[in-house]
mmCIF file of C-alpha atoms in Angstrom:
data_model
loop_
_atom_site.group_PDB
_atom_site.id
_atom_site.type_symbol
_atom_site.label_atom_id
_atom_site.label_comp_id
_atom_site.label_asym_id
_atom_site.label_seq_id
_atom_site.Cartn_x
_atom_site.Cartn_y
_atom_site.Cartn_z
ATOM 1 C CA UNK A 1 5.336 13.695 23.632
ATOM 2 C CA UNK A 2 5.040 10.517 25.430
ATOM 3 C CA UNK A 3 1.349 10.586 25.340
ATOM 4 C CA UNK A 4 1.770 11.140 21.472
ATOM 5 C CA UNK A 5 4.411 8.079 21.506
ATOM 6 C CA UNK A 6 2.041 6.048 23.630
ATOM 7 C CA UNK A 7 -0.674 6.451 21.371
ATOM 8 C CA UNK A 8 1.454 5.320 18.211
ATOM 9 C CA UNK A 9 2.366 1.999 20.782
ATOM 10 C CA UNK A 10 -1.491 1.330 20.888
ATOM 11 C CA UNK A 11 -2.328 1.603 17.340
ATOM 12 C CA UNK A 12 0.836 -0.980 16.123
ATOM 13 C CA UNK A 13 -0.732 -3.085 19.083
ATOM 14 C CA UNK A 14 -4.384 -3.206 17.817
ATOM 15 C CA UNK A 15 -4.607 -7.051 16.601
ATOM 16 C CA UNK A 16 -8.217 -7.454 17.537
ATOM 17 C CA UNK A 17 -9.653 -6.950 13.512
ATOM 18 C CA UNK A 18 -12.440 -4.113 13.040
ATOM 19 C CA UNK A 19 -13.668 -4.148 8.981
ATOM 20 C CA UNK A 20 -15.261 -2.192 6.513
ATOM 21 C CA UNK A 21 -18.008 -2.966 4.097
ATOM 22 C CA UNK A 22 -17.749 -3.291 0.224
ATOM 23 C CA UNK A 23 -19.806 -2.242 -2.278
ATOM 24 C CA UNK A 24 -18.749 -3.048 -6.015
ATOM 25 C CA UNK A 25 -20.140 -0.781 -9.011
ATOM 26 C CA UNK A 26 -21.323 -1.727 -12.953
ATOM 27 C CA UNK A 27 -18.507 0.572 -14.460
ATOM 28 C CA UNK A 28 -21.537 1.235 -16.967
ATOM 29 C CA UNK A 29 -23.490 3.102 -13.903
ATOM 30 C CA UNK A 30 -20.216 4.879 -13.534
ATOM 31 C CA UNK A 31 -20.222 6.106 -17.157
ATOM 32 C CA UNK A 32 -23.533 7.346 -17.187
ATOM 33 C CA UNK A 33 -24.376 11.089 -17.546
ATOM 34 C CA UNK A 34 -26.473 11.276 -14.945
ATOM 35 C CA UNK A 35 -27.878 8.669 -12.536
ATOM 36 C CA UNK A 36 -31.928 7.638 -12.809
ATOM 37 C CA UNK A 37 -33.589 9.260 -10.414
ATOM 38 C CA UNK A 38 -34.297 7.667 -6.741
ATOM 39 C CA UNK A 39 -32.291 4.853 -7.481
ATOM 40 C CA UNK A 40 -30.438 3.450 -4.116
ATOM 41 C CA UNK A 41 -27.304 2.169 -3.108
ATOM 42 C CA UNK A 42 -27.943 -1.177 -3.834
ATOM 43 C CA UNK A 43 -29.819 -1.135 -6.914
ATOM 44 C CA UNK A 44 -26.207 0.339 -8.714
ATOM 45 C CA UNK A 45 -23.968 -1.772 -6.815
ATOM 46 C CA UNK A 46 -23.131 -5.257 -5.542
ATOM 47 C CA UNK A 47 -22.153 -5.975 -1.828
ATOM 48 C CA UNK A 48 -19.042 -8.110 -1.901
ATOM 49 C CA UNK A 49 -17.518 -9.670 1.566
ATOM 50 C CA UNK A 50 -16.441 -6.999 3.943
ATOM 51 C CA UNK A 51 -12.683 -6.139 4.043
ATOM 52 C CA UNK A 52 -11.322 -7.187 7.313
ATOM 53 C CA UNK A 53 -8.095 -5.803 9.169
ATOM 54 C CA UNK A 54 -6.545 -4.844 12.187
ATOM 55 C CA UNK A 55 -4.931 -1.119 12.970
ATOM 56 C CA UNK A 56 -1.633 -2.979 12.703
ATOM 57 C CA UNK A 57 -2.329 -4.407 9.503
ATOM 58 C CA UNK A 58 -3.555 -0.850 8.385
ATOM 59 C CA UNK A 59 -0.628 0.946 9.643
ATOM 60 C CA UNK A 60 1.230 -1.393 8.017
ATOM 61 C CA UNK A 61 -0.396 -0.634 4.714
ATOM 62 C CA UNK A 62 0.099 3.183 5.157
ATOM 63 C CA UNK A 63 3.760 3.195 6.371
ATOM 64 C CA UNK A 64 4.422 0.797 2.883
ATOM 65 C CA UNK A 65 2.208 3.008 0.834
ATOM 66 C CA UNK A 66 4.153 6.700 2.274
ATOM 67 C CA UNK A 67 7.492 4.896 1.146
ATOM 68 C CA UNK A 68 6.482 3.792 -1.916
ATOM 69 C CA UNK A 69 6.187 7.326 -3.024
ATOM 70 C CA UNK A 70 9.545 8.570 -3.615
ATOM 71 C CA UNK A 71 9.087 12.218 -3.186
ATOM 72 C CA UNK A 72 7.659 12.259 0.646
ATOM 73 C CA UNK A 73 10.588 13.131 2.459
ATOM 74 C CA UNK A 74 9.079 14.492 5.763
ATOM 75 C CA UNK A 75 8.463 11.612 7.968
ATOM 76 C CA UNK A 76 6.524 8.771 6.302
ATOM 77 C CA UNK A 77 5.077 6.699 8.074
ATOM 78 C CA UNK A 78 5.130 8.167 11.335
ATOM 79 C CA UNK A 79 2.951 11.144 10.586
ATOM 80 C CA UNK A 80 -0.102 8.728 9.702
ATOM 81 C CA UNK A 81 0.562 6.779 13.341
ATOM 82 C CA UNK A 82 0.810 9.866 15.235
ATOM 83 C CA UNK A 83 -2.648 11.272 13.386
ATOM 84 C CA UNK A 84 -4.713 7.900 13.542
ATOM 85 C CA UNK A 85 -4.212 6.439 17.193
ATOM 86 C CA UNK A 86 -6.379 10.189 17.901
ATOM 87 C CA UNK A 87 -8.704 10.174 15.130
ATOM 88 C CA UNK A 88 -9.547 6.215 13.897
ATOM 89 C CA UNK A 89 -11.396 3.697 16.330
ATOM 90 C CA UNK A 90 -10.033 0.686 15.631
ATOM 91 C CA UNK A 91 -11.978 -1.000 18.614
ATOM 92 C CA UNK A 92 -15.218 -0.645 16.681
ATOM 93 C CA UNK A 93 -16.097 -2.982 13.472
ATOM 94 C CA UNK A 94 -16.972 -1.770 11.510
ATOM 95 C CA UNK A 95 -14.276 0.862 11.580
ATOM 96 C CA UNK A 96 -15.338 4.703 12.672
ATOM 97 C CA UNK A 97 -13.842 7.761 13.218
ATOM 98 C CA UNK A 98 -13.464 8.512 16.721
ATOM 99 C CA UNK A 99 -15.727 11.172 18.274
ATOM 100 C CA UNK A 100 -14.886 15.177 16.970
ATOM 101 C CA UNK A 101 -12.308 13.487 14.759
ATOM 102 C CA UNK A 102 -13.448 15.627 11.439
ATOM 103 C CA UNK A 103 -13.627 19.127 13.454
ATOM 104 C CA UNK A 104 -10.380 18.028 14.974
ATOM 105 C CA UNK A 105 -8.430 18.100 11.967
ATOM 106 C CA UNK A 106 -7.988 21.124 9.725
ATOM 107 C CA UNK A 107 -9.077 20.774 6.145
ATOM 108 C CA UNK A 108 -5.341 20.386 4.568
ATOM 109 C CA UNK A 109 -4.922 17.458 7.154
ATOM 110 C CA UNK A 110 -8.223 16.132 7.186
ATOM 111 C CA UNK A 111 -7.709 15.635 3.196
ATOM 112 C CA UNK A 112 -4.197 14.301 3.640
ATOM 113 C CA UNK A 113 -5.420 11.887 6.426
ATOM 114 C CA UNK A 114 -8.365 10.666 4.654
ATOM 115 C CA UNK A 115 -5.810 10.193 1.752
ATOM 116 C CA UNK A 116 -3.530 7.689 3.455
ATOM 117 C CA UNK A 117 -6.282 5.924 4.966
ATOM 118 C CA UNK A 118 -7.703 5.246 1.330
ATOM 119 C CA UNK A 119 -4.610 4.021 0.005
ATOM 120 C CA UNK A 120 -3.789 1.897 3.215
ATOM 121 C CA UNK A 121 -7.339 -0.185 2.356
ATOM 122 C CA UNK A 122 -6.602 -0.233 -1.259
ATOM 123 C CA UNK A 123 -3.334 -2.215 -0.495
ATOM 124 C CA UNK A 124 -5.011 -4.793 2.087
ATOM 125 C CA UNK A 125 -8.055 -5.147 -0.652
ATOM 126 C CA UNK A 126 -5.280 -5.775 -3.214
ATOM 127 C CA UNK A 127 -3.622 -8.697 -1.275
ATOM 128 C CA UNK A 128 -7.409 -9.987 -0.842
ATOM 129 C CA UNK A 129 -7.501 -10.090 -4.503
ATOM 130 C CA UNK A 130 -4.249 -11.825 -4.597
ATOM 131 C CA UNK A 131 -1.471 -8.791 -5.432
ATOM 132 C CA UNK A 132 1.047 -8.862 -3.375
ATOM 133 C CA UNK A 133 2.993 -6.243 -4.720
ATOM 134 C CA UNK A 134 2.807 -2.439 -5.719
ATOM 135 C CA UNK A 135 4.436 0.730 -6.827
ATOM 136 C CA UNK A 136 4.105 3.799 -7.411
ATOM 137 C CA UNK A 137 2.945 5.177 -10.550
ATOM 138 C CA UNK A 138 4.469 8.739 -10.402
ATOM 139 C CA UNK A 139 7.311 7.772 -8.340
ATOM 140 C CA UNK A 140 8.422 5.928 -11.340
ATOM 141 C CA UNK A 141 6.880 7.627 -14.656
ATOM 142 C CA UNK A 142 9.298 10.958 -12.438
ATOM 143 C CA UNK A 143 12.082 8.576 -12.692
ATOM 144 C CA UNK A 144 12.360 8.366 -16.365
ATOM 145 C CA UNK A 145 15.066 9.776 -18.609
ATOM 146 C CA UNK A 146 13.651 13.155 -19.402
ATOM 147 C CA UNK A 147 14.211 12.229 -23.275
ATOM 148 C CA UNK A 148 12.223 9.188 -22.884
ATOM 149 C CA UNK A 149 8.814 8.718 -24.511
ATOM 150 C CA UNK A 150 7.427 8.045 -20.776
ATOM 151 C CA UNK A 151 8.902 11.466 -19.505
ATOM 152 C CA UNK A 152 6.233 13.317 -21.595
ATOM 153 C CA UNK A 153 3.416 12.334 -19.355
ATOM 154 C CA UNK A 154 4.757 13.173 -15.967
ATOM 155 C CA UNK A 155 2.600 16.389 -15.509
ATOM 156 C CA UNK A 156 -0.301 14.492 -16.459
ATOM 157 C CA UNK A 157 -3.213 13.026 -14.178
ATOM 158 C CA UNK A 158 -2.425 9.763 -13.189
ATOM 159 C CA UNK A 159 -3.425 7.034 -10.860
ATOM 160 C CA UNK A 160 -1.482 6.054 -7.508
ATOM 161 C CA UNK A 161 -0.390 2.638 -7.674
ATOM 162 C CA UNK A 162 0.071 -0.083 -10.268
ATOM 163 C CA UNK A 163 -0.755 -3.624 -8.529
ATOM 164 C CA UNK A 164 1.191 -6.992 -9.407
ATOM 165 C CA UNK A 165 1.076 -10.616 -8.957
ATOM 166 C CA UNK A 166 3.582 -12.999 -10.691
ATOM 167 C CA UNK A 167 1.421 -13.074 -13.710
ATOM 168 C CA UNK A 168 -0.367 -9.807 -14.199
ATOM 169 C CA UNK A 169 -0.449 -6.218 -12.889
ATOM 170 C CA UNK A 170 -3.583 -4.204 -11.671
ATOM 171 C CA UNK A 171 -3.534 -0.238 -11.877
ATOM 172 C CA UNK A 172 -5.394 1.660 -9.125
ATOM 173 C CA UNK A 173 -6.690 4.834 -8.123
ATOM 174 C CA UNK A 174 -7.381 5.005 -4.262
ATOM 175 C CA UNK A 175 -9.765 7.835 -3.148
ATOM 176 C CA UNK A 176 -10.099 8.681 0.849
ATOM 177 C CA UNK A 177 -12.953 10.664 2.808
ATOM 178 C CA UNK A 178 -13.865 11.237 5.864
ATOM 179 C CA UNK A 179 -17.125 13.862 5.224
ATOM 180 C CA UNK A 180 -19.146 11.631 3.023
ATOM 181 C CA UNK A 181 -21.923 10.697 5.940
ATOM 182 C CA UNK A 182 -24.374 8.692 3.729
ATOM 183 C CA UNK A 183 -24.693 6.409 0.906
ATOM 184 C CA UNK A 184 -25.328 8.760 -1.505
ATOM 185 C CA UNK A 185 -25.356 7.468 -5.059
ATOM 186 C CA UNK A 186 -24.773 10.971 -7.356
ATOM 187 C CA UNK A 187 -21.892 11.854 -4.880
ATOM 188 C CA UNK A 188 -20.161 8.079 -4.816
ATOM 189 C CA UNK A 189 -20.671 8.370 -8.835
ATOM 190 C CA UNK A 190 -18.825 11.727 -9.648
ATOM 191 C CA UNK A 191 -15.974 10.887 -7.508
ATOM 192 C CA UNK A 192 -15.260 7.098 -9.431
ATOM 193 C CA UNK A 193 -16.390 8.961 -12.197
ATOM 194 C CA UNK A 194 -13.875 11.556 -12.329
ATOM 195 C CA UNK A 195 -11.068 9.341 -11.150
ATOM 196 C CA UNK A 196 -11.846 6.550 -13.905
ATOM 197 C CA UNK A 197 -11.684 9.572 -16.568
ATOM 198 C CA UNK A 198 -8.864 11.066 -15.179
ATOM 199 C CA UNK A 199 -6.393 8.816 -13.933
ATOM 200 C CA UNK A 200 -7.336 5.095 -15.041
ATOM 201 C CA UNK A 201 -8.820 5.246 -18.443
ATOM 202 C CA UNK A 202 -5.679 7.032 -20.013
ATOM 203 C CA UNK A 203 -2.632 5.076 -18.531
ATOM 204 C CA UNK A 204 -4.503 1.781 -18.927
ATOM 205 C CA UNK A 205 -3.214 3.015 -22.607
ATOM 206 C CA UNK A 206 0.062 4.671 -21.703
ATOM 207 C CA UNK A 207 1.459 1.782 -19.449
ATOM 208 C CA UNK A 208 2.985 -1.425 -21.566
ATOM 209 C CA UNK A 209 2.150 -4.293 -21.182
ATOM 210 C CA UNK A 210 -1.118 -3.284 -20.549
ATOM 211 C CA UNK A 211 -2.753 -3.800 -17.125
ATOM 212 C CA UNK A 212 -5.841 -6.667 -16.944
ATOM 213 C CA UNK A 213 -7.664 -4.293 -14.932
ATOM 214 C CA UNK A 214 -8.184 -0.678 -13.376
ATOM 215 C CA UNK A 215 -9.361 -0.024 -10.070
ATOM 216 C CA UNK A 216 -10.439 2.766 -8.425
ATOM 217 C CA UNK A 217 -11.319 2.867 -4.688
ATOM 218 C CA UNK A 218 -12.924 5.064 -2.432
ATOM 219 C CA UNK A 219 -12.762 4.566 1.094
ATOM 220 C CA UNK A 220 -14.821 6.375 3.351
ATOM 221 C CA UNK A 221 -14.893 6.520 7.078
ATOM 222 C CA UNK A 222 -17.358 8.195 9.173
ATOM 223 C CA UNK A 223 -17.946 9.189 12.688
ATOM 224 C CA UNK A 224 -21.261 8.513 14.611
ATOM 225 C CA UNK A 225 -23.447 8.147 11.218
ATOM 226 C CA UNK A 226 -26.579 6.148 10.320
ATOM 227 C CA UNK A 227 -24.888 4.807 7.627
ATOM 228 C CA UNK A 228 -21.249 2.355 8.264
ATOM 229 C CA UNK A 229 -18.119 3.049 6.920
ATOM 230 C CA UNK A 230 -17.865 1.816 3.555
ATOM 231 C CA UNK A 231 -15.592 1.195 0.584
ATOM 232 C CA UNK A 232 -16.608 1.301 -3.138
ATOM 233 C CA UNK A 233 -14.919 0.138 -5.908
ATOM 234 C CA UNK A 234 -15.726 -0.095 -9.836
ATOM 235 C CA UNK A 235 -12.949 -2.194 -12.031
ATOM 236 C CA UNK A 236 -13.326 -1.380 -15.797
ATOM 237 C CA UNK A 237 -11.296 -3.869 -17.761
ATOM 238 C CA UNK A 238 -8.150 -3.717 -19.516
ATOM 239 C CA UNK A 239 -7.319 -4.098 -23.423
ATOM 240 C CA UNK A 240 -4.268 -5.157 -25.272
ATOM 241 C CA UNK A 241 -3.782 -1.935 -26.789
ATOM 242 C CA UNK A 242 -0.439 -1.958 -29.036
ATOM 243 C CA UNK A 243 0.667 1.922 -28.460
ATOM 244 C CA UNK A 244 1.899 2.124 -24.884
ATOM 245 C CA UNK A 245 4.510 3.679 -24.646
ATOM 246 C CA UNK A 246 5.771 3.362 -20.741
ATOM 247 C CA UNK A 247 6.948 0.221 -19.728
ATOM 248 C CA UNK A 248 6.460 -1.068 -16.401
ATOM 249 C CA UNK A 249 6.991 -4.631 -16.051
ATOM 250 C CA UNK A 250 5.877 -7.318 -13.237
ATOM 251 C CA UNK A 251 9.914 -7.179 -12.293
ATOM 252 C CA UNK A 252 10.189 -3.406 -12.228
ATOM 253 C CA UNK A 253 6.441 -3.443 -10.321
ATOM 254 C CA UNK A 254 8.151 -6.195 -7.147
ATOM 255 C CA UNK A 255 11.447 -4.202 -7.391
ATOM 256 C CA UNK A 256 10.076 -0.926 -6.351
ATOM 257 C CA UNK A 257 8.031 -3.168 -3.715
ATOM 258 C CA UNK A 258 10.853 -4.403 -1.832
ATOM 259 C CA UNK A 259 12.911 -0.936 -2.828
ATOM 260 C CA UNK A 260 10.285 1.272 -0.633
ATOM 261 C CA UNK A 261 10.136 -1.750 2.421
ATOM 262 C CA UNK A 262 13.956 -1.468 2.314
ATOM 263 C CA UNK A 263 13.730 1.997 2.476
ATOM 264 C CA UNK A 264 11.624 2.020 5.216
ATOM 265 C CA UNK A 265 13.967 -0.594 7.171
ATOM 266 C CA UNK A 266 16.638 1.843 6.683
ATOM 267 C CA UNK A 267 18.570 0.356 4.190
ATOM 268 C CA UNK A 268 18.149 3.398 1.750
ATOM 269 C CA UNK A 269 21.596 2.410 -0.593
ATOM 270 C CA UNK A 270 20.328 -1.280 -0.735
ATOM 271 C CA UNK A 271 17.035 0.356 -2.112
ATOM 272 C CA UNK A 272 18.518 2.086 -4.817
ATOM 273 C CA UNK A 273 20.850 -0.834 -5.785
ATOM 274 C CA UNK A 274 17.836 -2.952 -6.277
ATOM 275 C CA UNK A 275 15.727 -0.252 -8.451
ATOM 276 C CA UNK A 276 18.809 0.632 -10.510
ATOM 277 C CA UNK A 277 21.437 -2.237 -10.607
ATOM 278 C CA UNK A 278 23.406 -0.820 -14.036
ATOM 279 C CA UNK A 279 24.519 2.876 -11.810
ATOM 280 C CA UNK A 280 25.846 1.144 -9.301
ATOM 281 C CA UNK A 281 29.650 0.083 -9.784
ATOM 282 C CA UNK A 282 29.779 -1.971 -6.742
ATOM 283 C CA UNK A 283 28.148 -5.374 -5.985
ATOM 284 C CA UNK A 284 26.688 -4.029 -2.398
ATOM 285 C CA UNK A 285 27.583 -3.706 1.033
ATOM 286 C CA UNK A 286 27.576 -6.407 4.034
ATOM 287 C CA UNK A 287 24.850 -5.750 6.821
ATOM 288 C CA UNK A 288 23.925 -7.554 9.849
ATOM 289 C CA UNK A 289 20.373 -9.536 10.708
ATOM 290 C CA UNK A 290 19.017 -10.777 13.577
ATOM 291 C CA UNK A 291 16.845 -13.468 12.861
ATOM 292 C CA UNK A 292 13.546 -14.476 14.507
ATOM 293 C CA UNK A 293 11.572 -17.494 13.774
ATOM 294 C CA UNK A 294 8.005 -16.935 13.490
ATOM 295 C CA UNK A 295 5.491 -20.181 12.623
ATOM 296 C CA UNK A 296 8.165 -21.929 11.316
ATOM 297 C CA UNK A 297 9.265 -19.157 8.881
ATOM 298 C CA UNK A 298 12.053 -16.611 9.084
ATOM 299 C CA UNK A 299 12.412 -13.207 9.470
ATOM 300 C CA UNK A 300 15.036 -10.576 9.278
ATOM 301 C CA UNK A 301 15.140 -7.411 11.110
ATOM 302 C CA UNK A 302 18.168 -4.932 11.071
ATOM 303 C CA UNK A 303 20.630 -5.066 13.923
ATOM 304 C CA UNK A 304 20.666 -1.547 14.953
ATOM 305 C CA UNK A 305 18.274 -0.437 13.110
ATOM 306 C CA UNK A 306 17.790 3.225 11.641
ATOM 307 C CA UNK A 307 14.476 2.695 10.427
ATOM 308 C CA UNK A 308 11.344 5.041 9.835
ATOM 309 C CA UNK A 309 9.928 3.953 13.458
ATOM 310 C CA UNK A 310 13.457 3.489 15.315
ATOM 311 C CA UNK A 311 15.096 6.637 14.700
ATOM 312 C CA UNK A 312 12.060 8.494 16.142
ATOM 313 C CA UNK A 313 12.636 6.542 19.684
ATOM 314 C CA UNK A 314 9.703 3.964 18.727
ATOM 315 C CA UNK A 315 11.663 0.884 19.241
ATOM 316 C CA UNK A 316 9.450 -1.378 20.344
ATOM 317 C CA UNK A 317 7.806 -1.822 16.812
ATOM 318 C CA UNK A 318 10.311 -3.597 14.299
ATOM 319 C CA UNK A 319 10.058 -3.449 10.286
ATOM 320 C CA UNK A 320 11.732 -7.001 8.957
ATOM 321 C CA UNK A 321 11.384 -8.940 5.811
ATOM 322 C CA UNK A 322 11.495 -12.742 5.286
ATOM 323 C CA UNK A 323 14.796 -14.268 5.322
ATOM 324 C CA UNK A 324 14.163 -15.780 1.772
ATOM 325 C CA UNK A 325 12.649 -12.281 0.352
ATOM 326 C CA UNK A 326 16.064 -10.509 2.010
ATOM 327 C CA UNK A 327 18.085 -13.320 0.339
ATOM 328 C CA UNK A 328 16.796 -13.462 -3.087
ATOM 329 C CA UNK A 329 17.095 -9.521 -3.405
ATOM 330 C CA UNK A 330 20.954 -9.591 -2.222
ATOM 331 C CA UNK A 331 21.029 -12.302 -5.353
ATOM 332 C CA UNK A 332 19.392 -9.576 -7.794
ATOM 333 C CA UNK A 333 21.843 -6.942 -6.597
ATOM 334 C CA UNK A 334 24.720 -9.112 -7.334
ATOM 335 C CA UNK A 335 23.411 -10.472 -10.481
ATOM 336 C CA UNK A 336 21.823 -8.844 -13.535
ATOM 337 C CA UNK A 337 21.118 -12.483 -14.698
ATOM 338 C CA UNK A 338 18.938 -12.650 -11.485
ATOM 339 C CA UNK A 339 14.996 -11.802 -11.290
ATOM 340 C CA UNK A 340 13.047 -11.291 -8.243
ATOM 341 C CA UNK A 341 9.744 -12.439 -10.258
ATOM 342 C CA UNK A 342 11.616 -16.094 -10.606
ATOM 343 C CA UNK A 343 13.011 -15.833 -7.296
ATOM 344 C CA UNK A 344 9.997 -15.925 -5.278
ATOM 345 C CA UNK A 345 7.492 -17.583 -7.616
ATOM 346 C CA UNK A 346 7.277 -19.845 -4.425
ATOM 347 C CA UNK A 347 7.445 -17.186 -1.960
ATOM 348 C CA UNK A 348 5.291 -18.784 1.259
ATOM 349 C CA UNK A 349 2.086 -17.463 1.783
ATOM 350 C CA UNK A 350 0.799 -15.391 4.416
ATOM 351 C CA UNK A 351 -2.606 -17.133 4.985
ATOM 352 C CA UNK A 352 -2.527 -19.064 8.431
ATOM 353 C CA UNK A 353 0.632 -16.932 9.960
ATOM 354 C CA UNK A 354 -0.478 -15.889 13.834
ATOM 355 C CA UNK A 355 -0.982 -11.819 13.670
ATOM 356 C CA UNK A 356 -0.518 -12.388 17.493
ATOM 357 C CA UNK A 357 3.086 -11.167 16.603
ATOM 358 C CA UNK A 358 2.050 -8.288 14.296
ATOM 359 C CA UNK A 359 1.219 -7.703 10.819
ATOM 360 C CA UNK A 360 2.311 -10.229 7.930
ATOM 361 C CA UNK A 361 2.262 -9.075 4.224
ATOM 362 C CA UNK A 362 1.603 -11.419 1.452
ATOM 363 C CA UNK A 363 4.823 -10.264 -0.211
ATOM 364 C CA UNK A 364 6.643 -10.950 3.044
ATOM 365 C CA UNK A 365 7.319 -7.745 4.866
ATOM 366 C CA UNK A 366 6.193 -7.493 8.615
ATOM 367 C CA UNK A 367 5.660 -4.419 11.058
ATOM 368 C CA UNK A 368 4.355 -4.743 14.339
ATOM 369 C CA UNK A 369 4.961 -4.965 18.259
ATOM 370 C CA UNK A 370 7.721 -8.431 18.011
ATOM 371 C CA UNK A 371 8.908 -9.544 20.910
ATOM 372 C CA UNK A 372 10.160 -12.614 20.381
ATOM 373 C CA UNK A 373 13.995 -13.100 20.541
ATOM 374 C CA UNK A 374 16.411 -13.622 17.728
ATOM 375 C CA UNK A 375 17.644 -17.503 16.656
ATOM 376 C CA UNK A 376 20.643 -16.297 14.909
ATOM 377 C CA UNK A 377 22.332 -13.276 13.661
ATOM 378 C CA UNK A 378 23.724 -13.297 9.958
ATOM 379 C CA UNK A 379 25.171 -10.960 7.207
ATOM 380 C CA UNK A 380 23.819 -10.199 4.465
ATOM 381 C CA UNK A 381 25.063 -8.675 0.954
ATOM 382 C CA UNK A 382 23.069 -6.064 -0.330
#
């Protein structure tokens, strides 16, 4: 166990940034039946930037994207850390799998694994496109009044995540694997193919307003292969269809952001006071902060924590959120006159922020190894 612990300690530590490259498809080669023949790689797609990270920043990603889902009730979060400091090399850019890694894993896990991974990348691409906030798509189509319109869809395909920024939201489909070895065109094409059939193209029509775009990703990591790890993405665009018939607003979208980060942190009733203000008679309850200053900026981390890492005996990684995120959510609670999408229209960005102190989210969370000492304790009403 304390080798197991140790290697969860190494992976929240891994600042040093590894990457993964980025290949962008024509949803029109997507659509096709079948592909020409003997076409490569880069005669269907476009190489964009390569997405950079550290295995912080991408544990940071997964343990937000496990508690953004609701239903997983078996350790989120900490499952992915105790899998990837054994199977991801993070001291390698780009990223690989580390040696036996695939034969290691059984095929349930592998698939599970490969998964998170996938969604972890499509989180840190969204924030490079400038969406800082997400939630989850069945999460909340499941938490619908069963008589509502929505409701009827919630055995239906759909995609993981829908995206947001302050002015529009993004769905996307993340796809994970760690067997794809090569490049190979046919095999990259049926799996954005079937994904953009399956789970984008309909609830880009189901979802109101309508998202500007839908992405699907698929991630692939690979051990000891010819070709790098690699990430490919096609982004067929939205329409302003007039039939929707699930809303899922920008507020709702940053809501069920901070809900699954508070969730994480521990604060489980706070969550569910900020995702369903009109069940909850009372205006909240008081809970104590330390505060540690950061570049200037403030954070708040739970005294005594009960988090997803602490109450597994990992306490030397901490899960905060920025002072003025923490404050303007104890407003919405209060308030039903409050919104979290006017509240932190000038929430500070997370460009220039040392990582030297962990991992810093654009929509202010932060996870990693801090060890510098509080400034202040305060309450907080939530």
């Amino acid at each position: 166990m304390h080798i197991v612990f140790k290697g969860m300690l190494d992976l929240v530590q891994t600042l040093s940034e590894t990457s993964i490259e980025v290949h962008e498809w024509d949803q029109n080669n997507i659509r096709l039946k079948r592909l020409p023949n003997g076409l490569k790689l880069h005669e269907l797609s476009t190489q964009q930037p390569a997405l950079s990270f550290s295995g912080c920043r991408l544990a940071h990603a997964v343990v937000k994207a496990d508690y953004l889902d609701r239903r997983n009730l078996m350790m989120p979060g900490v499952g992915f850390l105790l899998q990837a400091c054994s199977t991801i090399d993070f001291g390698k850019s780009p990223i690989e799998l580390k040696s036996g890694a695939s034969k290691a894993l059984n095929d349930f896990s592998l698939s599970s694994m490969a998964g998170r991974v996938g969604q972890g990348l499509a989180i840190l691409y969204g924030h490079k496109m400038g969406l800082k906030f997400a939630a989850h798509l069945r999460s909340h189509v499941e938490s619908l009044p069963a008589g509502s319109t929505g409701a009827a869809h919630k055995n239906a395909a759909m995609a993981d995540f829908l995206f947001a920024s302050n002015q529009q939201t993004v769905l996307v489909e993340s796809k994970g694997s760690f067997t794809l070895r090569e490049n190979n065109p046919s095999s990259i094409k049926k799996v954005l193919k079937a994904a953009l059939r399956d789970q984008i193209d309909p609830w880009m029509q189901f979802l109101q307003p309508t998202p500007s775009n839908g992405y699907v990703f698929y991630s692939c990591l690979r051990e000891g292969s010819a070709e790098p790890s690699a990430m490919f993405i096609v982004d067929p665009e939205g329409d302003t269809d007039e039939s929707s018939d699930i809303p899922l607003s920008i507020e709702q979208v940053i809501r069920e952001n901070y809900g699954a980060w508070l969730r994480a942190m521990g604060l489980t009733d706070s969550a569910k006071r900020l995702l369903h203000p009109l069940q909850d008679g009372g205006s909240g309850a008081e809970y104590e902060f330390l505060i540690v200053e950061i570049d200037g900026r403030k954070f708040a981390f739970l005294d005594d924590p009960y988090d997803c890492l602490s109450c597994y005996g990992f306490h030397t990684t901490m899960i905060g959120l920025d002072l003025f995120v923490l404050q303007a959510i104890s407003s919405v609670i209060q308030s039903k006159d409050e919104t979290l999408r006017d509240l932190l229209v000038n929430l500070p960005d997370a460009d220039g922020f040392s990582e030297s102190y962990g991992s810093i989210f654009p929509d202010g969370s932060i996870f990693g190894p801090i060890d510098t000492g509080p400034i202040e304790y305060i309450r907080v009403l939530l």
